[in-house]
């Protein structure tokens, strides 16, 4: 694979920091540009991030002295220096949407962690193992934007990455009704316990906008490309509740599901064990070898024990059993800033690179 120069837009935030740790020694992607808010422009990354660095590993040495660009004011300069950018900015949704379109129109592809463009009809929202065919819509998006190279592709919400992968191989049995209650780590809010002491010994039963995303985004992921747009799936009917819990990393989901044609427990376990996708076929650098892992123990998966499975890119499942109101219930877990955020973005970029979208 050829080498690509990449930029990280929103480099000082928690997801931006995670992008840096994942890309510092990436075999295909070289960090060429870091950009953040106007107040960070001209500072070295070490000066700008400083005490705000939240990763467990230190700032990579080659990153410390890099000078930051202004994410909005320096678009033309950034676009000339990179092959594409990762976007993880903290701005209002309409501002993010406008910013990402400006990069795309500057012929700089955007791989976005943000939610602003997730429901733009010709922007693919891709979980690489589930709906890689949605990348086909990029051709139509480029026509709308008037670009040759530029486009926007997004990853989905971190919460659905915990349970939608487990449902994907079961779709052949006809998913009818899904109830998912997610228990979401504080890093999903860009915080740790030092910066959010109110979360210690506490559960907050509301995360703004999260339940709407968790109920609607799977339907786009399971949708189809028709006439240059992605048309959402009509089924299953999904309802969710999303709670913030005192966990540093790892989103857990309690899932209940009803099928048109109820499978046996053995059939479900076989589907999970055998499931793989295009990232595994292509052996992409951040693709887990085994995407879905099932634990037989009654007390697994656990965030503390299992969130880092396969570099934090696998999904853990446990406690599959029949239910009195639904057909089955089970528990899922994924690492929210790896598979659910920056890691999912990097895997999407690897898929785009392997398919020639950055050439």
XYZ file of C-alpha atoms in Angstrom:
359
model
C 0.000 0.000 0.000
C 1.253 3.502 -0.842
C 1.849 6.043 1.927
C -0.694 8.808 2.564
C -0.145 12.115 4.338
C -3.029 12.802 6.695
C -4.300 15.658 8.808
C -6.142 15.516 12.125
C -8.716 18.297 12.496
C -9.616 18.785 16.156
C -6.296 17.295 17.238
C -6.307 18.529 20.838
C -9.637 16.940 21.902
C -9.950 13.434 23.316
C -10.853 11.783 19.998
C -8.125 13.780 18.253
C -5.661 12.549 20.855
C -6.783 8.984 20.239
C -6.269 9.484 16.479
C -2.701 10.596 17.237
C -1.926 7.487 19.299
C -3.372 5.203 16.593
C -1.635 6.925 13.686
C 1.778 7.684 15.209
C 3.217 4.424 13.824
C 0.608 3.535 11.196
C 1.996 1.526 8.250
C -0.003 3.493 5.617
C -0.789 6.898 7.136
C 1.698 9.604 8.067
C 0.536 12.474 10.286
C 1.483 15.580 8.300
C -0.864 18.228 9.741
C -2.514 18.905 13.089
C -5.238 21.536 13.362
C -7.423 22.881 16.138
C -9.155 26.111 17.203
C -7.784 29.592 16.433
C -6.398 29.935 19.980
C -4.079 26.982 19.331
C -2.727 28.200 15.974
C 1.029 28.620 15.926
C 1.598 26.692 19.145
C 3.407 23.383 19.254
C 1.189 20.426 19.959
C 2.808 19.951 23.362
C 2.077 23.582 24.264
C -1.531 23.383 23.093
C -2.434 19.970 24.530
C -0.299 20.166 27.675
C -2.214 19.070 30.767
C -5.267 18.280 28.608
C -3.568 15.151 27.222
C -5.776 12.303 28.486
C -4.251 9.222 26.875
C -2.505 6.594 29.009
C 0.595 6.782 26.824
C 2.604 10.031 26.509
C 2.411 12.334 23.484
C 4.519 10.721 20.747
C 7.877 12.482 20.467
C 7.489 13.339 16.776
C 4.129 14.979 17.500
C 5.203 17.235 20.389
C 6.972 19.823 18.228
C 4.450 19.922 15.359
C 2.911 23.385 14.882
C -0.859 23.589 14.913
C -2.947 25.055 12.096
C -6.299 26.813 12.400
C -8.879 24.176 11.408
C -11.187 26.710 9.727
C -8.905 29.495 8.485
C -6.166 27.292 6.986
C -8.246 24.864 4.924
C -6.551 25.606 1.601
C -3.070 25.241 3.089
C -4.012 22.028 4.899
C -5.650 20.546 1.795
C -2.463 21.032 -0.213
C -0.356 19.276 2.436
C -2.395 16.098 2.913
C -4.150 13.318 1.014
C -7.135 13.374 3.399
C -8.121 14.451 6.911
C -9.721 12.932 9.974
C -12.246 15.328 11.518
C -13.029 15.274 15.250
C -13.893 18.880 16.048
C -16.029 20.158 18.917
C -18.346 22.695 17.286
C -22.032 23.255 16.636
C -23.530 20.770 14.190
C -24.215 23.286 11.408
C -20.670 24.643 11.742
C -19.208 21.141 11.496
C -21.292 20.355 8.433
C -20.112 23.537 6.718
C -16.485 22.915 7.713
C -16.436 19.362 6.385
C -17.984 20.465 3.090
C -15.319 23.167 2.733
C -12.579 20.554 3.080
C -14.305 18.276 0.574
C -14.726 21.145 -1.910
C -11.014 21.919 -1.471
C -10.510 18.394 -2.924
C -9.541 17.001 0.490
C -11.459 13.860 1.481
C -12.846 13.876 5.030
C -13.191 10.861 7.338
C -15.402 12.227 10.088
C -15.982 11.175 13.663
C -18.702 13.829 13.988
C -22.463 13.342 13.736
C -23.215 16.434 11.609
C -23.255 14.639 8.235
C -24.468 11.212 9.347
C -27.907 11.745 7.853
C -26.843 13.620 4.729
C -28.382 11.232 2.133
C -25.284 10.898 -0.058
C -22.733 10.678 2.790
C -21.872 7.063 3.620
C -21.996 6.166 7.344
C -19.976 2.988 7.419
C -19.179 0.216 9.864
C -16.605 -1.471 7.600
C -17.610 -5.060 8.402
C -21.304 -4.324 7.872
C -21.989 -1.925 4.986
C -18.854 -1.286 2.892
C -21.045 -1.173 -0.230
C -22.364 2.217 0.902
C -19.074 3.723 -0.295
C -20.592 3.519 -3.785
C -22.618 6.653 -2.968
C -19.428 8.749 -2.924
C -19.579 9.087 -6.710
C -22.967 10.824 -6.414
C -21.785 12.985 -3.540
C -18.832 14.198 -5.603
C -21.211 15.199 -8.398
C -23.281 17.216 -5.918
C -20.211 18.909 -4.441
C -18.575 19.448 -7.822
C -15.382 17.659 -6.767
C -13.026 15.138 -8.313
C -11.321 13.823 -5.153
C -13.125 15.503 -2.282
C -15.893 13.757 -0.327
C -17.116 13.111 3.207
C -17.442 9.682 4.822
C -18.492 9.234 8.432
C -18.392 6.568 11.105
C -21.478 5.846 13.148
C -22.281 6.700 16.739
C -20.167 4.957 19.380
C -23.172 3.431 21.150
C -24.470 1.461 18.151
C -21.012 -0.044 17.583
C -21.550 -2.090 20.733
C -24.700 -3.942 19.659
C -25.363 -3.500 15.911
C -22.391 -5.722 14.945
C -23.918 -8.539 17.036
C -27.273 -8.092 15.289
C -25.827 -7.919 11.765
C -25.253 -11.677 11.184
C -28.701 -12.386 12.649
C -30.554 -10.282 10.075
C -31.161 -13.357 7.939
C -33.656 -14.511 10.591
C -35.639 -11.280 10.193
C -34.959 -8.752 12.940
C -38.375 -7.549 14.083
C -38.071 -5.630 17.365
C -34.927 -4.493 19.162
C -34.615 -2.970 22.622
C -31.137 -1.777 23.602
C -30.143 -0.154 26.881
C -26.621 1.257 26.710
C -24.368 1.989 29.667
C -21.830 4.468 28.339
C -18.364 5.387 29.561
C -17.396 8.923 30.540
C -14.712 9.130 27.847
C -17.632 9.334 25.428
C -18.224 12.796 26.828
C -14.537 13.653 26.383
C -13.866 13.399 30.095
C -12.106 11.342 32.744
C -12.733 11.093 36.469
C -10.267 13.902 37.229
C -12.227 16.337 35.073
C -15.676 14.965 35.945
C -15.746 14.075 39.672
C -19.559 14.278 39.652
C -19.580 10.932 37.825
C -17.880 9.067 40.650
C -20.453 6.887 42.460
C -23.126 8.120 40.061
C -25.306 7.179 37.072
C -26.866 9.845 34.832
C -29.944 8.556 32.958
C -29.699 10.980 30.027
C -27.187 11.706 27.254
C -28.388 14.460 24.954
C -29.343 13.229 21.479
C -27.953 9.759 22.086
C -31.185 7.796 22.072
C -32.315 9.332 18.779
C -28.959 8.426 17.213
C -29.070 4.906 18.633
C -32.549 4.299 17.241
C -32.079 5.834 13.783
C -28.440 5.267 12.787
C -28.702 1.455 12.534
C -31.460 1.901 9.958
C -29.131 3.955 7.753
C -26.305 1.444 8.220
C -28.732 -1.303 7.126
C -30.132 0.816 4.288
C -29.546 0.560 0.541
C -27.985 2.835 -2.068
C -30.715 3.927 -4.490
C -30.459 6.689 -7.109
C -27.374 8.220 -5.565
C -28.681 8.284 -1.992
C -28.814 5.954 0.981
C -32.383 4.930 1.777
C -32.905 3.821 5.370
C -34.139 0.325 6.184
C -37.721 0.144 7.443
C -37.060 -2.609 9.969
C -36.381 -3.547 12.701
C -38.272 -1.302 15.122
C -35.625 -0.075 17.581
C -36.074 1.562 20.970
C -33.216 2.543 23.277
C -32.276 4.080 26.587
C -28.766 5.506 27.050
C -27.205 6.016 30.480
C -23.874 7.501 31.511
C -22.109 5.261 34.023
C -18.902 5.604 36.103
C -16.663 3.648 33.711
C -13.576 5.179 32.088
C -13.813 3.381 28.700
C -16.197 0.873 27.165
C -19.878 1.042 26.233
C -22.013 -1.893 27.385
C -25.414 -2.719 25.887
C -28.213 -4.927 27.176
C -30.023 -6.119 24.051
C -33.441 -7.749 23.595
C -34.530 -8.960 20.168
C -37.527 -10.590 18.452
C -37.249 -12.333 15.069
C -39.641 -13.112 12.242
C -38.179 -16.625 12.272
C -36.758 -17.457 15.692
C -33.348 -19.169 15.432
C -31.979 -21.655 17.941
C -29.328 -20.558 20.416
C -26.859 -22.782 18.573
C -27.643 -21.054 15.272
C -27.016 -17.625 16.837
C -23.693 -18.687 18.356
C -22.632 -20.171 15.003
C -23.496 -16.893 13.224
C -21.402 -14.896 15.671
C -18.434 -17.270 15.514
C -18.344 -17.308 11.709
C -19.025 -13.630 11.057
C -16.348 -11.577 9.300
C -16.317 -8.851 6.700
C -14.312 -7.051 4.052
C -11.751 -5.660 6.587
C -10.866 -9.226 7.596
C -10.684 -10.351 3.961
C -8.382 -7.443 3.102
C -6.404 -7.835 6.345
C -6.612 -4.108 7.023
C -4.108 -2.974 9.684
C -6.734 -2.188 12.351
C -9.175 -4.985 11.527
C -9.677 -7.477 14.366
C -8.967 -11.021 13.272
C -12.148 -12.186 15.053
C -14.717 -9.367 15.004
C -17.265 -10.899 17.415
C -16.169 -12.778 20.550
C -18.672 -14.725 22.653
C -17.965 -15.397 26.334
C -19.572 -18.419 28.019
C -18.991 -17.061 31.547
C -22.060 -15.499 33.161
C -20.114 -12.453 34.359
C -18.659 -11.473 30.974
C -18.130 -9.289 29.074
C -16.794 -6.735 31.542
C -15.536 -3.296 30.518
C -12.398 -3.512 32.623
C -11.473 -6.972 31.342
C -12.656 -7.009 27.743
C -12.736 -3.499 26.231
C -9.176 -3.798 24.858
C -9.815 -7.102 23.084
C -7.966 -7.158 19.728
C -6.608 -3.660 20.241
C -10.043 -2.401 21.280
C -11.456 -3.160 17.817
C -13.444 -6.330 18.576
C -16.961 -6.581 20.009
C -17.570 -8.822 23.030
C -20.871 -10.659 23.600
C -22.206 -12.710 26.478
C -25.242 -13.963 28.411
C -27.284 -15.137 25.412
C -30.547 -16.598 26.688
C -34.245 -16.764 25.888
C -36.486 -14.012 27.240
C -40.064 -14.006 28.533
C -41.180 -11.071 26.334
C -38.640 -11.071 23.486
C -37.132 -14.093 21.747
C -33.624 -13.582 23.139
C -31.526 -11.225 25.248
C -27.764 -10.774 25.489
C -25.063 -8.302 26.525
C -22.509 -6.577 24.285
C -19.417 -4.440 24.862
C -17.160 -2.316 22.671
C -14.383 0.191 23.346
C -16.035 3.532 22.686
C -12.961 5.599 21.758
C -11.343 2.802 19.739
C -13.937 0.743 17.804
C -16.554 3.394 18.600
C -14.620 6.523 17.643
C -11.065 7.045 16.396
C -10.315 3.368 15.780
C -13.481 3.002 13.737
C -12.467 6.107 11.790
C -9.005 4.703 11.096
C -10.487 1.371 9.953
C -12.872 3.249 7.646
C -9.927 5.209 6.222
C -8.020 1.963 5.658
C -11.006 0.578 3.757
C -11.226 3.771 1.656
C -7.495 3.579 0.926
C -7.659 -0.088 -0.044
C -10.586 0.688 -2.381
C -8.689 3.554 -4.068
C -10.813 6.482 -2.859
C -7.751 8.555 -1.867
C -5.886 8.046 -5.159
